[in-house]
Amino acid sequence: MSLQFSVLASGSTGNAIFVETEEHSFLVDAGLSGKQMEGLFQHIGRDIGKLSGILVTHEHSDHIKGVGILARKYNLPIYANEKTWMAMDGLIGQVPVDQKFHFDMEAVKTFGSLDIQSFGVSHDAADPMFYVFHHNGKKLVLITDTGYVSDRMKGLISNAEAYVFESNHDVQMLRMGRYPWNIKRRILSDVGHVSNEDAALAMSEVAGDRTKSFYLAHLSQDNNIKDLARMSVAQTLESRGIIAGEQFDLFDTDPKVPTILTAV
């Protein structure tokens, strides 16, 4: 089996991504209820009880809502860095000590033939980080919840086969929308979320000759629309001389419906 993944849920209301190889499988975040998470796993035909663990990116509720519930019910290890553990410990309920593991930022953990690399992002959380999965020469990058994509991040994530990439908001929709100005300012800031256009600019710089797909992720419920995100990203890429659908494909993600389990 190759490296496979499904974006189980992505958006303002909850986030979770499933990644597997022939030996191991991981859930990255569990931002929905335990019951909802079980339904998502049924949808892709996988067993939560067979997970090798849950990898946590940061402590915001749309990423950890179901972490403690699933860990207790299915006796799953949880991996997070020290500051994230401190921030989320009181939010996920009691978890046995032998299920708590530290995964430092800018580190690599190896599980059989799978290497998981963590890297820091710019977001208003305790110590937010995301992950790159390496398996048999293939590379899968997960990056959402960042105010911008730095040159350092670009260097770490460049030329992967597949990306789950934040395309959070349309700037005009956000500016004209109902959110109070302090929330708008937070989203637009360097510790907020990446817009459609900024996502596309970053994509144009990290895509390489191996790159096959970008999954547009963490779309705002109020300040974005799937068709708009895809159109905006495609137009910005085209301004950089990249035609979506030729060099690589763009795919939607959804808050409730998992993407098809796909090999990298």
Short mmCIF file of C-alpha atoms in Angstrom, two decimals:
data_model
loop_
_atom_site.label_atom_id
_atom_site.label_comp_id
_atom_site.label_asym_id
_atom_site.label_seq_id
_atom_site.Cartn_x
_atom_site.Cartn_y
_atom_site.Cartn_z
CA MET A 1 0.00 0.00 0.00
CA SER A 2 1.19 3.51 -0.78
CA LEU A 3 0.81 6.62 1.35
CA GLN A 4 -2.92 7.44 1.34
CA PHE A 5 -5.02 10.20 2.87
CA SER A 6 -8.51 11.60 3.20
CA VAL A 7 -9.49 15.07 4.39
CA LEU A 8 -12.31 13.90 6.64
CA ALA A 9 -13.53 17.39 7.50
CA SER A 10 -12.14 20.84 6.91
CA GLY A 11 -13.48 24.29 7.72
CA SER A 12 -14.45 26.66 10.49
CA THR A 13 -16.67 24.03 12.14
CA GLY A 14 -14.08 21.28 12.53
CA ASN A 15 -10.96 19.74 11.03
CA ALA A 16 -9.62 16.19 10.75
CA ILE A 17 -7.32 14.43 8.26
CA PHE A 18 -6.65 10.68 7.98
CA VAL A 19 -3.27 9.42 6.73
CA GLU A 20 -2.23 5.78 6.32
CA THR A 21 0.47 3.45 5.03
CA GLU A 22 0.48 -0.35 4.96
CA GLU A 23 1.79 -0.40 8.55
CA HIS A 24 0.41 2.66 10.31
CA SER A 25 -2.44 5.15 10.25
CA PHE A 26 -2.84 8.51 11.94
CA LEU A 27 -5.55 11.05 12.54
CA VAL A 28 -4.34 14.63 12.33
CA ASP A 29 -6.65 16.63 14.63
CA ALA A 30 -10.18 15.68 15.64
CA GLY A 31 -12.18 18.88 15.66
CA LEU A 32 -15.63 17.31 15.64
CA SER A 33 -17.61 15.32 18.19
CA GLY A 34 -16.78 11.67 18.81
CA LYS A 35 -20.01 10.59 17.09
CA GLN A 36 -19.28 12.74 14.04
CA MET A 37 -15.73 11.39 13.85
CA GLU A 38 -17.02 7.81 13.94
CA GLY A 39 -19.38 8.60 11.09
CA LEU A 40 -16.55 10.05 9.01
CA PHE A 41 -14.45 6.92 9.53
CA GLN A 42 -17.38 4.75 8.47
CA HIS A 43 -17.66 6.87 5.33
CA ILE A 44 -14.08 5.99 4.27
CA GLY A 45 -14.29 2.38 5.48
CA ARG A 46 -11.64 2.61 8.19
CA ASP A 47 -11.59 1.61 11.87
CA ILE A 48 -10.72 4.28 14.45
CA GLY A 49 -9.59 1.55 16.83
CA LYS A 50 -6.76 0.61 14.48
CA LEU A 51 -5.20 4.09 14.46
CA SER A 52 -1.56 4.38 15.50
CA GLY A 53 -2.36 7.69 17.14
CA ILE A 54 -3.74 11.23 16.94
CA LEU A 55 -1.42 14.05 15.92
CA VAL A 56 -2.50 17.47 17.23
CA THR A 57 -1.57 20.69 15.41
CA HIS A 58 -2.79 23.20 18.03
CA GLU A 59 -5.34 23.63 20.77
CA HIS A 60 -8.18 25.53 19.04
CA SER A 61 -11.52 23.79 19.48
CA ASP A 62 -12.09 23.17 15.77
CA HIS A 63 -9.01 20.91 15.92
CA ILE A 64 -9.32 19.16 19.31
CA LYS A 65 -13.05 18.82 20.09
CA GLY A 66 -13.04 15.03 19.74
CA VAL A 67 -9.42 14.27 20.68
CA GLY A 68 -9.99 13.28 24.30
CA ILE A 69 -13.19 11.38 23.58
CA LEU A 70 -11.59 9.23 20.86
CA ALA A 71 -8.39 8.69 22.82
CA ARG A 72 -10.28 7.39 25.86
CA LYS A 73 -12.77 5.26 23.95
CA TYR A 74 -10.24 3.62 21.62
CA ASN A 75 -7.12 3.77 23.84
CA LEU A 76 -5.22 5.91 21.32
CA PRO A 77 -1.88 7.69 21.82
CA ILE A 78 -1.99 11.47 21.43
CA TYR A 79 1.02 13.38 20.08
CA ALA A 80 1.52 17.12 20.59
CA ASN A 81 4.32 19.50 21.54
CA GLU A 82 4.80 20.62 25.12
CA LYS A 83 3.14 24.05 24.87
CA THR A 84 0.16 22.60 23.03
CA TRP A 85 -0.22 19.93 25.71
CA MET A 86 -0.22 22.64 28.39
CA ALA A 87 -2.81 24.67 26.47
CA MET A 88 -5.18 21.80 25.67
CA ASP A 89 -4.81 19.60 28.76
CA GLY A 90 -7.81 21.13 30.50
CA LEU A 91 -9.87 21.17 27.29
CA ILE A 92 -9.88 17.48 26.31
CA GLY A 93 -10.67 15.88 29.67
CA GLN A 94 -8.61 13.32 31.54
CA VAL A 95 -6.28 11.24 29.38
CA PRO A 96 -4.12 8.48 30.93
CA VAL A 97 -0.45 9.43 31.17
CA ASP A 98 0.61 6.44 29.10
CA GLN A 99 -1.41 7.81 26.16
CA LYS A 100 0.31 11.21 26.21
CA PHE A 101 3.33 11.66 23.95
CA HIS A 102 5.48 14.67 23.08
CA PHE A 103 6.18 15.52 19.46
CA ASP A 104 8.56 18.47 19.42
CA MET A 105 8.38 21.16 16.77
CA GLU A 106 10.91 20.88 13.93
CA ALA A 107 11.36 17.17 14.70
CA VAL A 108 10.90 13.87 12.87
CA LYS A 109 9.24 10.76 14.29
CA THR A 110 9.58 7.44 12.49
CA PHE A 111 6.92 4.74 12.44
CA GLY A 112 8.18 1.83 10.35
CA SER A 113 8.59 3.13 6.80
CA LEU A 114 6.76 6.39 7.59
CA ASP A 115 8.62 9.54 8.67
CA ILE A 116 6.49 12.36 10.09
CA GLN A 117 8.13 15.78 10.16
CA SER A 118 6.71 18.65 12.20
CA PHE A 119 7.15 22.33 11.40
CA GLY A 120 5.99 25.58 12.97
CA VAL A 121 3.36 27.88 11.48
CA SER A 122 2.25 31.44 12.32
CA HIS A 123 -1.07 31.30 14.16
CA ASP A 124 -2.50 32.68 17.40
CA ALA A 125 -2.13 29.47 19.38
CA ALA A 126 0.37 28.33 22.01
CA ASP A 127 2.84 26.60 19.65
CA PRO A 128 1.06 25.65 16.40
CA MET A 129 2.69 23.17 14.04
CA PHE A 130 1.75 21.06 11.05
CA TYR A 131 3.15 17.94 9.45
CA VAL A 132 4.90 16.51 6.40
CA PHE A 133 4.54 12.76 5.78
CA HIS A 134 7.37 10.94 3.96
CA HIS A 135 6.90 7.37 2.74
CA ASN A 136 8.76 5.42 0.03
CA GLY A 137 9.93 8.60 -1.68
CA LYS A 138 6.48 10.23 -1.59
CA LYS A 139 5.65 13.41 0.30
CA LEU A 140 2.33 14.69 1.68
CA VAL A 141 2.12 18.17 3.21
CA LEU A 142 -0.59 19.41 5.59
CA ILE A 143 -0.59 23.17 6.18
CA THR A 144 -3.54 25.24 7.40
CA ASP A 145 -4.04 27.75 10.22
CA THR A 146 -1.19 30.08 9.37
CA GLY A 147 -1.25 33.81 8.76
CA TYR A 148 1.37 33.54 6.06
CA VAL A 149 3.72 31.00 4.49
CA SER A 150 7.29 31.99 5.27
CA ASP A 151 10.35 31.21 3.18
CA ARG A 152 11.37 28.71 5.86
CA MET A 153 8.04 26.90 5.56
CA LYS A 154 8.26 26.94 1.77
CA GLY A 155 11.67 25.31 1.92
CA LEU A 156 10.36 22.51 4.14
CA ILE A 157 7.24 21.78 2.13
CA SER A 158 8.43 22.29 -1.44
CA ASN A 159 7.91 19.78 -4.25
CA ALA A 160 5.52 17.38 -2.50
CA GLU A 161 3.22 15.09 -4.44
CA ALA A 162 0.13 16.31 -2.57
CA TYR A 163 -0.82 19.25 -0.35
CA VAL A 164 -3.71 20.00 1.96
CA PHE A 165 -3.34 23.77 1.83
CA GLU A 166 -5.21 26.55 3.60
CA SER A 167 -7.38 28.78 1.43
CA ASN A 168 -9.37 30.32 4.24
CA HIS A 169 -11.06 33.47 3.03
CA ASP A 170 -11.81 35.90 0.25
CA VAL A 171 -10.44 39.25 1.45
CA GLN A 172 -13.37 41.27 0.08
CA MET A 173 -15.98 38.94 1.60
CA LEU A 174 -14.19 39.20 4.94
CA ARG A 175 -13.86 42.99 4.85
CA MET A 176 -17.52 43.47 3.88
CA GLY A 177 -18.87 40.71 6.14
CA ARG A 178 -20.60 40.69 9.52
CA TYR A 179 -17.57 39.96 11.71
CA PRO A 180 -16.53 42.66 14.18
CA TRP A 181 -13.38 44.53 13.16
CA ASN A 182 -11.19 42.93 15.85
CA ILE A 183 -11.99 39.47 14.43
CA LYS A 184 -11.39 40.65 10.86
CA ARG A 185 -8.05 42.13 11.92
CA ARG A 186 -7.07 38.87 13.61
CA ILE A 187 -7.90 36.77 10.52
CA LEU A 188 -6.01 39.15 8.21
CA SER A 189 -2.98 39.32 10.49
CA ASP A 190 0.26 37.36 10.34
CA VAL A 191 -1.13 35.02 13.04
CA GLY A 192 -4.51 34.52 11.38
CA HIS A 193 -5.37 32.65 8.20
CA VAL A 194 -4.19 32.61 4.58
CA SER A 195 -6.48 34.15 1.94
CA ASN A 196 -7.28 32.55 -1.41
CA GLU A 197 -4.87 34.80 -3.28
CA ASP A 198 -2.02 34.42 -0.80
CA ALA A 199 -2.53 30.66 -0.81
CA ALA A 200 -2.16 30.59 -4.59
CA LEU A 201 1.00 32.71 -4.48
CA ALA A 202 2.54 30.29 -1.99
CA MET A 203 1.39 27.29 -4.04
CA SER A 204 3.11 28.70 -7.11
CA GLU A 205 6.38 28.81 -5.17
CA VAL A 206 6.26 25.37 -3.51
CA ALA A 207 4.86 23.30 -6.39
CA GLY A 208 7.48 21.23 -8.19
CA ASP A 209 7.75 18.67 -10.95
CA ARG A 210 6.49 15.98 -8.53
CA THR A 211 3.39 17.92 -7.48
CA LYS A 212 0.07 16.35 -8.50
CA SER A 213 -2.58 17.94 -6.31
CA PHE A 214 -3.61 20.71 -3.93
CA TYR A 215 -6.64 20.29 -1.68
CA LEU A 216 -8.05 23.71 -0.73
CA ALA A 217 -8.70 23.49 2.99
CA HIS A 218 -10.06 25.28 6.06
CA LEU A 219 -12.45 27.46 4.04
CA SER A 220 -14.28 29.98 6.20
CA GLN A 221 -17.97 29.26 6.62
CA ASP A 222 -18.79 32.97 6.35
CA ASN A 223 -16.04 34.44 4.21
CA ASN A 224 -15.47 31.98 1.40
CA ILE A 225 -17.22 29.66 -1.06
CA LYS A 226 -15.74 26.57 -2.71
CA ASP A 227 -16.25 27.84 -6.27
CA LEU A 228 -14.85 31.25 -5.39
CA ALA A 229 -11.80 29.77 -3.67
CA ARG A 230 -11.05 27.49 -6.62
CA MET A 231 -11.56 30.32 -9.14
CA SER A 232 -9.46 32.81 -7.19
CA VAL A 233 -6.63 30.33 -6.71
CA ALA A 234 -6.73 29.31 -10.38
CA GLN A 235 -6.69 32.92 -11.58
CA THR A 236 -3.78 33.86 -9.34
CA LEU A 237 -1.86 30.76 -10.42
CA GLU A 238 -2.52 31.66 -14.06
CA SER A 239 -1.05 35.12 -13.46
CA ARG A 240 2.10 33.24 -12.44
CA GLY A 241 2.05 31.14 -15.61
CA ILE A 242 0.58 28.01 -13.99
CA ILE A 243 -2.59 26.45 -15.40
CA ALA A 244 -4.49 24.43 -12.79
CA GLY A 245 -5.42 21.08 -14.26
CA GLU A 246 -2.23 20.88 -16.30
CA GLN A 247 0.71 20.99 -13.87
CA PHE A 248 -1.45 19.85 -10.95
CA ASP A 249 -5.12 19.55 -9.95
CA LEU A 250 -7.14 21.57 -7.45
CA PHE A 251 -9.62 19.75 -5.21
CA ASP A 252 -12.28 20.94 -2.75
CA THR A 253 -12.61 19.84 0.84
CA ASP A 254 -15.79 19.93 2.89
CA PRO A 255 -16.82 20.49 6.53
CA LYS A 256 -18.91 17.31 6.58
CA VAL A 257 -18.05 15.04 3.65
CA PRO A 258 -14.63 13.30 3.47
CA THR A 259 -12.56 13.41 0.31
CA ILE A 260 -12.03 10.08 -1.43
CA LEU A 261 -9.19 8.08 0.14
CA THR A 262 -6.39 8.85 -2.33
CA ALA A 263 -2.85 7.60 -2.86
CA VAL A 264 -0.15 10.26 -2.89
#
